[in-house]
mmCIF file of C-alpha atoms and ligand atoms in Angstrom:
data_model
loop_
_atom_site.group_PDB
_atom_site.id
_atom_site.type_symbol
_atom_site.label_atom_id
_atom_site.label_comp_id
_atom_site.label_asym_id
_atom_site.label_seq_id
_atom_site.Cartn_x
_atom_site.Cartn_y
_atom_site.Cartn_z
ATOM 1 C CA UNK A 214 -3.615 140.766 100.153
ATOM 2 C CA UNK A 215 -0.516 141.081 101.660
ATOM 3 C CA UNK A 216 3.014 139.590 100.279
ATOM 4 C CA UNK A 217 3.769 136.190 100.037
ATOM 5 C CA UNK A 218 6.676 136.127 102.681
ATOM 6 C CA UNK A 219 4.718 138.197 105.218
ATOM 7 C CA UNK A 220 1.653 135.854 105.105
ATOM 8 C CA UNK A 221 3.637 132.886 105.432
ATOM 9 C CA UNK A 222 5.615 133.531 108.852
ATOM 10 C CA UNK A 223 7.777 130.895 109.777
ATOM 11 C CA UNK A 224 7.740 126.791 110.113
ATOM 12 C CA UNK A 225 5.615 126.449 112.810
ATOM 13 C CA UNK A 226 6.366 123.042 113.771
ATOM 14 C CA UNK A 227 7.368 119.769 112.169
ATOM 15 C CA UNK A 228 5.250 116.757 113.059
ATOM 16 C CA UNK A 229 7.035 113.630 113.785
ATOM 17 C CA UNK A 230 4.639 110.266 114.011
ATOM 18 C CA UNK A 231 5.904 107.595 116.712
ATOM 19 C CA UNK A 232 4.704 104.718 118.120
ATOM 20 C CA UNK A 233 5.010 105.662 121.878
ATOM 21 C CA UNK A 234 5.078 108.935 123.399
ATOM 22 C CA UNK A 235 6.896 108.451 126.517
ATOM 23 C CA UNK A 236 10.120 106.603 124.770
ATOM 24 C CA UNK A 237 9.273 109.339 122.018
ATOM 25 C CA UNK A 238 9.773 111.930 124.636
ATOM 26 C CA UNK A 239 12.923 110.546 126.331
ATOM 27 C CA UNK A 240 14.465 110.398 122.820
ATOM 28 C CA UNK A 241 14.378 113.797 122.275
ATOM 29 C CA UNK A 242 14.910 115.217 125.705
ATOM 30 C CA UNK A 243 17.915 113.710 125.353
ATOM 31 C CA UNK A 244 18.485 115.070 121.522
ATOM 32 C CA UNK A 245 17.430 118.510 122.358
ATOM 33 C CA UNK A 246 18.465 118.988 125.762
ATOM 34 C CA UNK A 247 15.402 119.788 127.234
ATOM 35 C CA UNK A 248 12.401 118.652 128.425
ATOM 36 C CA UNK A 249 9.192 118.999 126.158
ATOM 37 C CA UNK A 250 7.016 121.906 127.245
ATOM 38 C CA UNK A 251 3.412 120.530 127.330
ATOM 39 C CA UNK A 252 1.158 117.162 126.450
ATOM 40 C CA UNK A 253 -2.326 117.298 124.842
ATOM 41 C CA UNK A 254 -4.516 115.333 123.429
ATOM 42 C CA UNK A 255 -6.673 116.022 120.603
ATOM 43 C CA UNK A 256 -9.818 113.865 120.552
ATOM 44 C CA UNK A 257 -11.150 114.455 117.373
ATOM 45 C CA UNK A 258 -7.890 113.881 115.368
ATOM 46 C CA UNK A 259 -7.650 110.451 117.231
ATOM 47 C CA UNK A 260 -3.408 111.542 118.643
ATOM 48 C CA UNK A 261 -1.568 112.368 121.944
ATOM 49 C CA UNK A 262 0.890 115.124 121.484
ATOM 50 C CA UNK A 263 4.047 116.527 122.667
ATOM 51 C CA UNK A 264 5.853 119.745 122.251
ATOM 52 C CA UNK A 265 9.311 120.746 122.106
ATOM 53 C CA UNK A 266 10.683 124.370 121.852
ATOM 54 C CA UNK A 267 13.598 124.744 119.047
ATOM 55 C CA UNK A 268 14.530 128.008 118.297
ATOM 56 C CA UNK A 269 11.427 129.707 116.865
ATOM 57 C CA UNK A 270 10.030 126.339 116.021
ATOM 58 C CA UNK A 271 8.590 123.503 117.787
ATOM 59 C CA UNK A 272 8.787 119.871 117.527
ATOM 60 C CA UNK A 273 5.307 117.814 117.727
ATOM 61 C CA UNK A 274 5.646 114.364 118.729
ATOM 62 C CA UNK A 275 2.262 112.636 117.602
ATOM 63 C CA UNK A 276 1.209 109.121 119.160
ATOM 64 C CA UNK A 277 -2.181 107.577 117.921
ATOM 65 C CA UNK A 278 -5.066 107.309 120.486
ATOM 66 C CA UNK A 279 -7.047 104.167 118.186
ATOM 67 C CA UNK A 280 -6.761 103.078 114.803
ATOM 68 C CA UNK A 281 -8.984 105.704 113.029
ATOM 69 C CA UNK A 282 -6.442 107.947 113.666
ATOM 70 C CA UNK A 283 -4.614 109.400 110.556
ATOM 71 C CA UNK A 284 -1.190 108.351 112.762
ATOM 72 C CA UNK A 285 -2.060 105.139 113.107
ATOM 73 C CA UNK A 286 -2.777 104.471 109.533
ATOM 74 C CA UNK A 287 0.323 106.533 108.711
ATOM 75 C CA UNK A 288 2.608 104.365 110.629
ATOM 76 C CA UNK A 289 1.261 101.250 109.246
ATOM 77 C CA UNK A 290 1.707 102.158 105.583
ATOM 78 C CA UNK A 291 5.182 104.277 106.012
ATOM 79 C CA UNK A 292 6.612 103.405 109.385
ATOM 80 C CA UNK A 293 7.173 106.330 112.417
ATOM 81 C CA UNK A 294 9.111 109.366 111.149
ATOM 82 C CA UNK A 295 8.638 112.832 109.515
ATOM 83 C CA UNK A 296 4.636 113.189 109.118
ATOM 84 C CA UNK A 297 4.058 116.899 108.161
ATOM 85 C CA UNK A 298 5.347 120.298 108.076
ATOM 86 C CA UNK A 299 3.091 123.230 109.966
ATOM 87 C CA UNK A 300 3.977 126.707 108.635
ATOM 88 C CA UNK A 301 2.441 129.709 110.720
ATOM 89 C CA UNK A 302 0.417 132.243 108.515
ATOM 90 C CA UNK A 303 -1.144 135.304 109.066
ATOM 91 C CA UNK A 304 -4.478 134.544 108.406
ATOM 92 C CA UNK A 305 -5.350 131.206 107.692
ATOM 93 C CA UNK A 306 -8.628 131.822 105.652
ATOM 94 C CA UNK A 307 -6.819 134.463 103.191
ATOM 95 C CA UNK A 308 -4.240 131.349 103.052
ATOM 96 C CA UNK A 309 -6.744 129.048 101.906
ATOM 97 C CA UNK A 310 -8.468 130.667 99.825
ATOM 98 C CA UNK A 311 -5.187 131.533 98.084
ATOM 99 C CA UNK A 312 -4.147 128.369 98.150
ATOM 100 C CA UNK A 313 -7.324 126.328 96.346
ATOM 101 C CA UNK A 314 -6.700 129.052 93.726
ATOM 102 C CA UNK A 315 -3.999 127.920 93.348
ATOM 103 C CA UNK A 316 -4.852 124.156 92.758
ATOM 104 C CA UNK A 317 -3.607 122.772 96.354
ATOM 105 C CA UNK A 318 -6.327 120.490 97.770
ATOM 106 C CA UNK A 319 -7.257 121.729 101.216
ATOM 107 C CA UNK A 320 -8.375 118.533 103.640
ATOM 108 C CA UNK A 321 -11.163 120.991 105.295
ATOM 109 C CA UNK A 322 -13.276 123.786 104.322
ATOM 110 C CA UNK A 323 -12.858 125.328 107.168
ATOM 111 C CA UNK A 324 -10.284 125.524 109.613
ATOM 112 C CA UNK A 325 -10.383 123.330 112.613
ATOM 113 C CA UNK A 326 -9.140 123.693 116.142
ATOM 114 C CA UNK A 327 -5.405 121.800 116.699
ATOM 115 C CA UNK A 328 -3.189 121.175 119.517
ATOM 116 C CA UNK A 329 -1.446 124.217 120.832
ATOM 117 C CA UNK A 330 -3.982 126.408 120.894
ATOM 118 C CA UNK A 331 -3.932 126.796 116.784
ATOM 119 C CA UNK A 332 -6.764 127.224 114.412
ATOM 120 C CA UNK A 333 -5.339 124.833 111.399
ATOM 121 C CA UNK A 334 -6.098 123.365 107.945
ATOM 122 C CA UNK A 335 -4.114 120.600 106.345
ATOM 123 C CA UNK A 336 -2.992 120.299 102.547
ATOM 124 C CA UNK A 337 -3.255 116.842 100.778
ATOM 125 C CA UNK A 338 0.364 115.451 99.789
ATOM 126 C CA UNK A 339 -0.691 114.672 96.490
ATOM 127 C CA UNK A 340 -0.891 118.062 95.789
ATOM 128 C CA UNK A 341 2.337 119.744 97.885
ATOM 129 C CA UNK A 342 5.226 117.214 96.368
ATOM 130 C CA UNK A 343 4.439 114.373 98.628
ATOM 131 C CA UNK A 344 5.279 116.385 101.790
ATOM 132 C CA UNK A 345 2.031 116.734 104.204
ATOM 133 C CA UNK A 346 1.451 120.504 104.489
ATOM 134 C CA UNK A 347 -0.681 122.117 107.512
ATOM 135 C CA UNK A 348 -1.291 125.590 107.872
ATOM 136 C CA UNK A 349 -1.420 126.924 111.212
ATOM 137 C CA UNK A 350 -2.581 130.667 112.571
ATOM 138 C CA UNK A 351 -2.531 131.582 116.584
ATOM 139 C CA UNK A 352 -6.253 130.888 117.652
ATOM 140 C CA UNK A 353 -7.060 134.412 119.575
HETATM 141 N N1 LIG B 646 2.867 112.522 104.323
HETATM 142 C C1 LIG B 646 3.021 112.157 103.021
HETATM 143 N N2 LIG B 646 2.181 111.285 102.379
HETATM 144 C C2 LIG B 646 1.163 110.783 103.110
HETATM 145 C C3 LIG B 646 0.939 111.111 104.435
HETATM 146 C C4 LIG B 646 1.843 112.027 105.059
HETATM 147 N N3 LIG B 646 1.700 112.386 106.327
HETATM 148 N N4 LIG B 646 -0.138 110.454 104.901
HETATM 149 C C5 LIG B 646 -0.597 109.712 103.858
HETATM 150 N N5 LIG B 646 0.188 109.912 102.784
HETATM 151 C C6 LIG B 646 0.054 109.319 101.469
HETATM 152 C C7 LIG B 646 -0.173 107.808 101.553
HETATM 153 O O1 LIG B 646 1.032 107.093 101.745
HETATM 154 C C8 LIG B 646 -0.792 107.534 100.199
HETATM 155 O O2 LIG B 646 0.191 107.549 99.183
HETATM 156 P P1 LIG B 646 0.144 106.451 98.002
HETATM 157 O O3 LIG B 646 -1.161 106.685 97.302
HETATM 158 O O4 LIG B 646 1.353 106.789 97.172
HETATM 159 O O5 LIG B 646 0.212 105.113 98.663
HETATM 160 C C9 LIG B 646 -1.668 108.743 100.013
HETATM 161 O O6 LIG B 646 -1.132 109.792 100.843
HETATM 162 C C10 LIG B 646 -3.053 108.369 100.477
HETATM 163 O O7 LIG B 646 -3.914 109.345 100.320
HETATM 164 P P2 LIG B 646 -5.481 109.082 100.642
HETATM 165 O O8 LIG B 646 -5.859 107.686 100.248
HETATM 166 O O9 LIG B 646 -6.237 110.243 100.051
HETATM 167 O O10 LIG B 646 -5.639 109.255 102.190
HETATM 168 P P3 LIG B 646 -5.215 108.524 103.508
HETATM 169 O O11 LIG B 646 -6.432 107.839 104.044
HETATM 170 O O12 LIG B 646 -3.947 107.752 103.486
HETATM 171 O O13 LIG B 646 -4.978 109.854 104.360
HETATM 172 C C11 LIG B 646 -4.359 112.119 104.532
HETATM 173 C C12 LIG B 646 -3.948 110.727 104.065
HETATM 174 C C13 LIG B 646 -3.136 113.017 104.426
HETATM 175 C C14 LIG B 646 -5.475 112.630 103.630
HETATM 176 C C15 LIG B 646 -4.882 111.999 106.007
HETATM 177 O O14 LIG B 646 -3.842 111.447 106.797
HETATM 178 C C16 LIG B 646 -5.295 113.332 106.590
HETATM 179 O O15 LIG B 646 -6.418 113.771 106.405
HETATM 180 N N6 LIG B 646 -4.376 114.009 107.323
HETATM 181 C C17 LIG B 646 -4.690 115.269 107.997
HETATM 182 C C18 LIG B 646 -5.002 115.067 109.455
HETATM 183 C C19 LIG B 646 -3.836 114.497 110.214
HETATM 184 O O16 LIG B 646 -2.804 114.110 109.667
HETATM 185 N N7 LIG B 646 -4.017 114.423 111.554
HETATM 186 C C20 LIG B 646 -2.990 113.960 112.452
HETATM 187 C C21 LIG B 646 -2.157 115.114 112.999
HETATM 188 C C22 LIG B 646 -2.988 115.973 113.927
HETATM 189 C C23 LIG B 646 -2.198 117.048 114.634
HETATM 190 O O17 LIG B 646 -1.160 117.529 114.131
HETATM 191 O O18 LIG B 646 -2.647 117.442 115.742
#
């Protein structure tokens, strides 16, 4: 396997859970300067997205499509705000496997296709100090 800080790349993005997307958007055109770079949604995870370059990182702006989503119940428990923290590995299977090891409790056995063209696998916050962790590789 190779070394921890080659595996684990870079934050990826940080996840940020609003209510709407288009006041969401004008909020941080204005912050950032800039204009976010794309819009998707992702049925099966229930959110509209929006991306913002930042450096090496990215910015996703998630808005919830119906109230299965995991944004809409996270919004009426906690309010909007920070919702999770993606950091880009190598390869995501050698991650997770690593990581259950390790005692983290992975929310899939698998990983699963995400916005931005990323294969990804999420980590419960019980388990990484209350912060939402997902792991993210480039889907080839
Ligand atoms: N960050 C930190 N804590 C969170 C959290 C988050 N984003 N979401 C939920 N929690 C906390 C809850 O507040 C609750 O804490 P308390 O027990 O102290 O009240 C606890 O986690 C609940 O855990 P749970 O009952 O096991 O599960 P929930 O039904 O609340 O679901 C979670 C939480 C993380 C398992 C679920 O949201 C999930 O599977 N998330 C992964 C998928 C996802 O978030 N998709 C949306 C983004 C998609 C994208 O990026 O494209």
């Amino acid at each position: 396997m190779e070394p921890f800080f080659f595996v684990m790349k870079k934050i990826e993005h940080l996840g940020i859970a609003v209510n709407n997307l288009a006041d969401a958007n004008a909020i941080f055109k204005k912050l950032l300067g800039k204009e976010h770079y794309k819009t998707e949604t992702v049925e099966h995870e229930g959110v509209s997205t929006s991306f913002f370059m930042i450096g090496e990182s990215k910015i996703e702006l998630l808005e919830a499509k119906n109230e299965e989503s995991a944004i809409h119940k996270f919004i009426d428990k906690r309010g909007v705000g920070m919702h999770h923290i993606a950091i880009a590995v190598e390869d995501i299977r050698i991650e997770m496997e690593r990581l259950k090891k390790e005692g983290f409790q992975l929310l899939s056995d698998q990983p699963l296709s995400g916005a931005d063209n990323k294969l990804i696998c999420f980590l419960h916050p019980k388990t990484t100090a209350g912060v939402l962790v997902e792991l993210c590789q480039d889907a080839h």
